[in-house]
mmCIF file of C-alpha atoms and ligand atoms in Angstrom:
data_model
loop_
_atom_site.group_PDB
_atom_site.id
_atom_site.type_symbol
_atom_site.label_atom_id
_atom_site.label_comp_id
_atom_site.label_asym_id
_atom_site.label_seq_id
_atom_site.Cartn_x
_atom_site.Cartn_y
_atom_site.Cartn_z
ATOM 1 C CA MET A 141 0.000 0.000 0.000
ATOM 2 C CA PHE A 142 1.139 3.542 -0.737
ATOM 3 C CA SER A 143 0.134 6.456 1.469
ATOM 4 C CA ARG A 144 2.049 9.388 -0.025
ATOM 5 C CA ALA A 145 3.294 10.838 -3.282
ATOM 6 C CA ILE A 146 5.547 13.708 -4.274
ATOM 7 C CA VAL A 147 4.539 15.667 -7.379
ATOM 8 C CA ARG A 148 5.825 18.750 -9.135
ATOM 9 C CA PRO A 149 3.743 20.705 -11.652
ATOM 10 C CA PRO A 150 5.242 21.527 -15.045
ATOM 11 C CA SER A 151 6.937 24.898 -15.364
ATOM 12 C CA VAL A 152 6.113 27.368 -18.133
ATOM 13 C CA ASN A 153 9.043 26.126 -20.202
ATOM 14 C CA LEU A 154 8.121 22.428 -20.201
ATOM 15 C CA GLY A 155 8.476 22.565 -23.973
ATOM 16 C CA SER A 156 12.210 23.311 -23.642
ATOM 17 C CA GLY A 157 12.857 19.924 -22.036
ATOM 18 C CA LEU A 158 14.342 16.847 -23.646
ATOM 19 C CA THR A 159 12.242 14.873 -26.067
ATOM 20 C CA SER A 160 12.503 12.407 -28.918
ATOM 21 C CA ALA A 161 8.795 12.609 -29.763
ATOM 22 C CA ALA A 162 8.026 14.610 -32.890
ATOM 23 C CA MET A 163 4.600 15.581 -31.561
ATOM 24 C CA GLY A 164 4.937 19.350 -31.293
ATOM 25 C CA LYS A 165 5.267 21.643 -28.285
ATOM 26 C CA PRO A 166 3.089 21.049 -25.233
ATOM 27 C CA ASP A 167 0.284 23.484 -24.449
ATOM 28 C CA ILE A 168 1.193 24.650 -20.944
ATOM 29 C CA ALA A 169 -2.338 25.469 -19.799
ATOM 30 C CA LEU A 170 -3.481 22.021 -20.886
ATOM 31 C CA ALA A 171 -0.423 20.381 -19.277
ATOM 32 C CA LEU A 172 -1.257 22.109 -15.977
ATOM 33 C CA HIS A 173 -4.856 20.930 -16.258
ATOM 34 C CA GLN A 174 -3.751 17.362 -16.984
ATOM 35 C CA HIS A 175 -1.340 17.529 -14.061
ATOM 36 C CA ALA A 176 -4.123 18.707 -11.748
ATOM 37 C CA LEU A 177 -6.286 15.769 -12.835
ATOM 38 C CA TYR A 178 -3.333 13.444 -12.255
ATOM 39 C CA CYS A 179 -2.972 14.778 -8.703
ATOM 40 C CA ALA A 180 -6.702 14.347 -8.147
ATOM 41 C CA ALA A 181 -6.458 10.729 -9.327
ATOM 42 C CA LEU A 182 -3.671 10.014 -6.820
ATOM 43 C CA GLU A 183 -5.808 11.548 -4.081
ATOM 44 C CA GLN A 184 -8.724 9.402 -5.202
ATOM 45 C CA CYS A 185 -6.390 6.443 -4.566
ATOM 46 C CA ASP A 186 -5.970 7.687 -0.959
ATOM 47 C CA LEU A 187 -2.530 9.261 -1.322
ATOM 48 C CA THR A 188 -1.502 12.401 0.532
ATOM 49 C CA LEU A 189 0.457 14.628 -1.829
ATOM 50 C CA THR A 190 3.527 16.786 -1.303
ATOM 51 C CA HIS A 191 3.710 19.434 -4.020
ATOM 52 C CA LEU A 192 7.153 20.711 -4.945
ATOM 53 C CA PRO A 193 7.195 24.144 -6.600
ATOM 54 C CA PRO A 194 7.663 24.253 -10.380
ATOM 55 C CA ASP A 195 11.217 25.152 -11.402
ATOM 56 C CA ALA A 196 11.821 26.882 -14.729
ATOM 57 C CA ASP A 197 15.575 26.260 -14.405
ATOM 58 C CA PHE A 198 14.761 22.610 -15.068
ATOM 59 C CA PRO A 199 12.133 22.172 -17.800
ATOM 60 C CA ASP A 200 11.971 18.394 -17.220
ATOM 61 C CA SER A 201 11.514 18.709 -13.467
ATOM 62 C CA THR A 202 7.827 17.744 -13.554
ATOM 63 C CA PHE A 203 9.114 14.202 -14.273
ATOM 64 C CA VAL A 204 9.998 13.874 -10.626
ATOM 65 C CA GLU A 205 10.146 10.073 -10.711
ATOM 66 C CA ASP A 206 13.586 10.204 -12.329
ATOM 67 C CA THR A 207 15.208 11.949 -9.381
ATOM 68 C CA ALA A 208 14.708 9.356 -6.638
ATOM 69 C CA ILE A 209 13.797 5.760 -5.925
ATOM 70 C CA VAL A 210 11.482 5.415 -2.976
ATOM 71 C CA THR A 211 9.845 2.514 -1.223
ATOM 72 C CA PRO A 212 7.961 2.640 2.064
ATOM 73 C CA PHE A 213 11.324 1.826 3.724
ATOM 74 C CA ILE A 214 14.173 3.423 1.785
ATOM 75 C CA ALA A 215 14.903 6.460 -0.354
ATOM 76 C CA ILE A 216 17.731 6.823 -2.859
ATOM 77 C CA LEU A 217 18.543 10.068 -4.639
ATOM 78 C CA THR A 218 19.510 9.355 -8.218
ATOM 79 C CA ARG A 219 22.054 11.010 -10.488
ATOM 80 C CA PRO A 220 20.087 11.432 -13.728
ATOM 81 C CA GLY A 221 21.804 10.433 -16.941
ATOM 82 C CA ALA A 222 20.964 13.670 -18.749
ATOM 83 C CA PRO A 223 23.306 16.416 -17.446
ATOM 84 C CA SER A 224 20.533 19.014 -17.865
ATOM 85 C CA ARG A 225 18.500 17.118 -15.263
ATOM 86 C CA GLN A 226 21.073 16.494 -12.546
ATOM 87 C CA GLY A 227 20.230 19.733 -10.700
ATOM 88 C CA GLU A 228 16.644 18.526 -10.207
ATOM 89 C CA VAL A 229 17.811 16.197 -7.442
ATOM 90 C CA ALA A 230 18.482 19.035 -4.958
ATOM 91 C CA ALA A 231 14.762 19.599 -4.373
ATOM 92 C CA LEU A 232 14.301 15.946 -3.454
ATOM 93 C CA ALA A 233 17.404 16.010 -1.255
ATOM 94 C CA ALA A 234 15.682 18.808 0.674
ATOM 95 C CA THR A 235 12.303 17.043 0.829
ATOM 96 C CA LEU A 236 12.911 13.346 1.426
ATOM 97 C CA PRO A 237 14.488 13.679 4.906
ATOM 98 C CA GLN A 238 11.006 14.664 6.168
ATOM 99 C CA PHE A 239 9.928 11.111 5.430
ATOM 100 C CA TYR A 240 13.072 8.966 5.828
ATOM 101 C CA SER A 241 15.660 8.707 8.601
ATOM 102 C CA SER A 242 18.435 8.188 6.068
ATOM 103 C CA VAL A 243 18.605 8.886 2.358
ATOM 104 C CA HIS A 244 21.072 7.118 0.042
ATOM 105 C CA SER A 245 22.608 8.640 -3.106
ATOM 106 C CA ILE A 246 23.900 7.474 -6.464
ATOM 107 C CA VAL A 247 27.282 9.116 -7.090
ATOM 108 C CA ALA A 248 29.553 9.731 -10.121
ATOM 109 C CA PRO A 249 30.415 8.022 -12.360
ATOM 110 C CA GLY A 250 27.086 6.265 -11.793
ATOM 111 C CA THR A 251 23.922 7.534 -13.418
ATOM 112 C CA VAL A 252 20.410 6.297 -12.699
ATOM 113 C CA ASP A 253 17.032 7.620 -13.859
ATOM 114 C CA GLY A 254 14.132 6.510 -11.679
ATOM 115 C CA GLY A 255 12.192 5.711 -14.846
ATOM 116 C CA ASP A 256 14.523 2.755 -15.350
ATOM 117 C CA ILE A 257 13.723 1.213 -12.005
ATOM 118 C CA CYS A 258 10.643 -0.980 -11.646
ATOM 119 C CA GLN A 259 9.738 -2.379 -8.242
ATOM 120 C CA ALA A 260 7.731 -5.585 -8.205
ATOM 121 C CA GLY A 261 7.114 -6.409 -4.560
ATOM 122 C CA ASP A 262 10.499 -7.149 -2.981
ATOM 123 C CA HIS A 263 12.161 -7.504 -6.371
ATOM 124 C CA PHE A 264 13.543 -4.769 -8.614
ATOM 125 C CA PHE A 265 14.082 -4.670 -12.351
ATOM 126 C CA ILE A 266 16.944 -2.271 -13.061
ATOM 127 C CA GLY A 267 17.037 -1.047 -16.640
ATOM 128 C CA ILE A 268 20.387 -0.255 -18.235
ATOM 129 C CA SER A 269 19.635 2.456 -20.765
ATOM 130 C CA GLU A 270 21.023 5.590 -22.377
ATOM 131 C CA ARG A 271 20.306 7.230 -18.985
ATOM 132 C CA THR A 272 21.134 4.530 -16.419
ATOM 133 C CA ASN A 273 24.673 3.192 -16.729
ATOM 134 C CA GLU A 274 26.252 0.045 -15.363
ATOM 135 C CA ALA A 275 28.081 1.883 -12.568
ATOM 136 C CA GLY A 276 24.805 3.425 -11.407
ATOM 137 C CA ALA A 277 23.021 0.093 -11.621
ATOM 138 C CA ARG A 278 25.755 -1.532 -9.489
ATOM 139 C CA GLN A 279 25.493 1.165 -6.825
ATOM 140 C CA LEU A 280 21.734 0.897 -6.735
ATOM 141 C CA ALA A 281 21.843 -2.907 -6.624
ATOM 142 C CA ALA A 282 24.226 -2.823 -3.645
ATOM 143 C CA ILE A 283 21.913 -0.475 -1.710
ATOM 144 C CA LEU A 284 18.860 -2.574 -2.516
ATOM 145 C CA ALA A 285 20.603 -5.840 -1.577
ATOM 146 C CA GLU A 286 21.676 -4.342 1.751
ATOM 147 C CA GLU A 287 18.017 -3.566 2.439
ATOM 148 C CA GLY A 288 16.973 -7.145 1.635
ATOM 149 C CA TYR A 289 15.589 -6.587 -1.859
ATOM 150 C CA THR A 290 16.477 -8.785 -4.837
ATOM 151 C CA TYR A 291 17.109 -7.395 -8.311
ATOM 152 C CA VAL A 292 17.923 -8.203 -11.897
ATOM 153 C CA THR A 293 19.277 -5.894 -14.579
ATOM 154 C CA VAL A 294 17.557 -5.583 -17.947
ATOM 155 C CA ASP A 295 19.537 -4.014 -20.775
ATOM 156 C CA ILE A 296 17.162 -1.980 -22.934
ATOM 157 C CA ARG A 297 19.766 -0.247 -25.084
ATOM 158 C CA GLY A 298 18.793 -2.395 -28.044
ATOM 159 C CA VAL A 299 15.043 -1.961 -27.584
ATOM 160 C CA ALA A 300 13.708 0.602 -30.038
ATOM 161 C CA GLY A 301 11.179 3.214 -29.004
ATOM 162 C CA ILE A 302 11.617 3.269 -25.227
ATOM 163 C CA LEU A 303 13.488 5.899 -23.262
ATOM 164 C CA HIS A 304 13.334 4.111 -19.930
ATOM 165 C CA LEU A 305 12.618 0.555 -18.821
ATOM 166 C CA LYS A 306 9.275 1.693 -17.423
ATOM 167 C CA SER A 307 8.287 3.033 -20.843
ATOM 168 C CA GLY A 308 7.754 -0.661 -21.590
ATOM 169 C CA ILE A 309 6.873 -2.357 -18.307
ATOM 170 C CA SER A 310 4.619 -1.806 -15.309
ATOM 171 C CA TRP A 311 4.011 -3.849 -12.187
ATOM 172 C CA LEU A 312 0.333 -4.463 -11.558
ATOM 173 C CA GLY A 313 0.825 -6.485 -8.383
ATOM 174 C CA ASP A 314 -0.756 -9.930 -7.988
ATOM 175 C CA GLY A 315 2.192 -11.495 -9.882
ATOM 176 C CA ARG A 316 1.345 -9.532 -13.031
ATOM 177 C CA LEU A 317 3.529 -7.428 -15.280
ATOM 178 C CA VAL A 318 2.392 -5.257 -18.154
ATOM 179 C CA LEU A 319 4.910 -5.588 -20.997
ATOM 180 C CA ILE A 320 5.432 -4.311 -24.508
ATOM 181 C CA ASP A 321 6.030 -7.014 -27.111
ATOM 182 C CA ALA A 322 9.742 -6.224 -27.381
ATOM 183 C CA LEU A 323 10.251 -7.144 -23.706
ATOM 184 C CA ALA A 324 7.704 -9.914 -23.338
ATOM 185 C CA ARG A 325 10.131 -12.763 -23.955
ATOM 186 C CA HIS A 326 12.952 -11.463 -21.791
ATOM 187 C CA ALA A 327 14.143 -14.072 -19.270
ATOM 188 C CA ALA A 328 13.846 -11.603 -16.371
ATOM 189 C CA PHE A 329 10.045 -11.678 -16.680
ATOM 190 C CA ARG A 330 9.539 -15.400 -17.124
ATOM 191 C CA ASP A 331 7.976 -16.106 -13.722
ATOM 192 C CA TYR A 332 5.208 -13.525 -14.081
ATOM 193 C CA GLU A 333 1.760 -13.465 -15.590
ATOM 194 C CA ILE A 334 2.175 -11.089 -18.496
ATOM 195 C CA VAL A 335 -0.377 -8.576 -19.735
ATOM 196 C CA ARG A 336 0.906 -7.761 -23.218
ATOM 197 C CA VAL A 337 0.410 -4.390 -24.803
ATOM 198 C CA ASP A 338 -0.094 -4.327 -28.572
ATOM 199 C CA THR A 339 2.554 -2.452 -30.528
ATOM 200 C CA ASP A 340 0.071 0.219 -31.633
ATOM 201 C CA GLU A 341 -0.811 0.877 -27.969
ATOM 202 C CA SER A 342 2.701 0.640 -26.542
ATOM 203 C CA TYR A 343 2.515 4.053 -24.841
ATOM 204 C CA ALA A 344 -0.124 2.537 -22.530
ATOM 205 C CA ALA A 345 2.414 0.091 -21.067
ATOM 206 C CA ASN A 346 3.397 2.750 -18.551
ATOM 207 C CA CYS A 347 0.532 2.544 -16.082
ATOM 208 C CA LEU A 348 0.244 2.913 -12.364
ATOM 209 C CA ARG A 349 -1.244 0.559 -9.811
ATOM 210 C CA VAL A 350 -1.994 2.641 -6.751
ATOM 211 C CA ASN A 351 -3.562 0.737 -3.893
ATOM 212 C CA ASP A 352 -6.704 -0.877 -5.337
ATOM 213 C CA GLN A 353 -6.858 1.092 -8.582
ATOM 214 C CA VAL A 354 -5.000 1.252 -11.868
ATOM 215 C CA ILE A 355 -4.352 4.641 -13.436
ATOM 216 C CA LEU A 356 -3.765 4.375 -17.160
ATOM 217 C CA ALA A 357 -3.389 6.633 -20.172
ATOM 218 C CA ALA A 358 -6.681 7.380 -21.939
ATOM 219 C CA GLY A 359 -7.040 6.506 -25.613
ATOM 220 C CA PHE A 360 -5.786 2.915 -25.632
ATOM 221 C CA PRO A 361 -8.997 0.878 -25.686
ATOM 222 C CA GLN A 362 -7.580 -2.623 -26.021
ATOM 223 C CA PHE A 363 -5.255 -2.225 -23.084
ATOM 224 C CA GLU A 364 -7.927 -0.524 -20.978
ATOM 225 C CA SER A 365 -10.318 -3.418 -21.665
ATOM 226 C CA ALA A 366 -7.649 -5.950 -20.724
ATOM 227 C CA VAL A 367 -7.015 -4.220 -17.388
ATOM 228 C CA ARG A 368 -10.742 -3.901 -16.662
ATOM 229 C CA ALA A 369 -11.203 -7.593 -17.520
ATOM 230 C CA LEU A 370 -8.685 -8.444 -14.797
ATOM 231 C CA GLY A 371 -11.064 -6.760 -12.356
ATOM 232 C CA TYR A 372 -9.159 -3.585 -11.535
ATOM 233 C CA PRO A 373 -11.035 -0.314 -11.111
ATOM 234 C CA VAL A 374 -9.532 2.007 -13.714
ATOM 235 C CA ILE A 375 -8.890 5.748 -13.847
ATOM 236 C CA ALA A 376 -8.025 6.844 -17.418
ATOM 237 C CA LEU A 377 -6.150 10.130 -17.820
ATOM 238 C CA ASP A 378 -5.324 12.184 -20.886
ATOM 239 C CA MET A 379 -1.526 12.444 -21.019
ATOM 240 C CA SER A 380 -1.178 14.177 -24.381
ATOM 241 C CA GLU A 381 0.961 17.138 -23.286
ATOM 242 C CA PHE A 382 3.423 15.052 -21.253
ATOM 243 C CA ARG A 383 3.692 12.481 -24.029
ATOM 244 C CA LYS A 384 5.046 15.231 -26.280
ATOM 245 C CA MET A 385 7.998 15.397 -23.878
ATOM 246 C CA ASP A 386 8.495 11.604 -23.636
ATOM 247 C CA GLY A 387 6.687 11.572 -20.293
ATOM 248 C CA ALA A 388 4.125 9.088 -19.066
ATOM 249 C CA LEU A 389 2.105 8.362 -15.940
ATOM 250 C CA THR A 390 4.721 7.040 -13.547
ATOM 251 C CA CYS A 391 7.187 9.855 -14.322
ATOM 252 C CA LEU A 392 4.948 12.469 -12.722
ATOM 253 C CA SER A 393 5.178 11.212 -9.139
ATOM 254 C CA LEU A 394 7.158 9.389 -6.495
ATOM 255 C CA ARG A 395 4.932 7.052 -4.541
ATOM 256 C CA PHE A 396 5.655 5.538 -1.140
HETATM 257 C C1 CIR B 162 13.447 13.303 -20.316
HETATM 258 O O1 CIR B 162 13.779 13.062 -21.478
HETATM 259 O O2 CIR B 162 14.187 13.109 -19.369
HETATM 260 C C2 CIR B 162 12.064 13.840 -20.066
HETATM 261 N N1 CIR B 162 11.672 14.708 -21.132
HETATM 262 C C3 CIR B 162 11.059 12.716 -19.933
HETATM 263 C C4 CIR B 162 11.314 11.861 -18.736
HETATM 264 C C5 CIR B 162 10.297 10.795 -18.582
HETATM 265 N N2 CIR B 162 10.489 10.114 -17.348
HETATM 266 C C6 CIR B 162 10.162 8.856 -17.126
HETATM 267 O O3 CIR B 162 9.768 8.142 -18.029
HETATM 268 N N3 CIR B 162 10.364 8.377 -15.896
#
């Protein structure tokens, strides 16, 4: 169960952030509206939110998930792989000690983006990507192992179309993983029940189980039906403006 989340609204220059999507510039008013609905959905799932102030020095800072890895028991500040994002971590370094007695850190030459880290119960999938390097993965793995978690690394550098591991995988709980086709046969996922996402709906693979509900991106009817058929109450949210900046549902919060 999660009880809290940290969120950070987009700043006016969201459109100056990093992106590989050729989908045009985000509409800031609409992005703020979508962010407000996202926050409301988390509250509907019984989370108490901490709102960090927007920061125009860091146009990607709304994607707060990349700056820390949090569980109900431990917190780890990351060192994001994109140099333009490394300064985002300071705000989390100032905030997390309210909730944790000690806070770990990834240090140079390691880099880790939270979007590459998928927790599945007591087990972690650690994506090695253009953002998360092997040194960062080793540091993270050592911290997790010390805390009693198990882990496996998943190299996604050859997987087309995903920025982070969690662009292609989500943990639904109940032994179930949501996976894009390109990851579905990977050995790391062999012991799980797999909910596959069709290639034309692959953006929907990033979804968010929060307590009893599943928050998913609106506009992907096959995936939404599959999740409903499994019996989960669903909240569907329009993510259009964040998608333009390679962002998806999990990126917009840290849940613990
Ligand atoms: C970036 O490229 O870093 C941002 N524009 C998007 C980050 C998305 N974060 C995530 O998937 N966890």
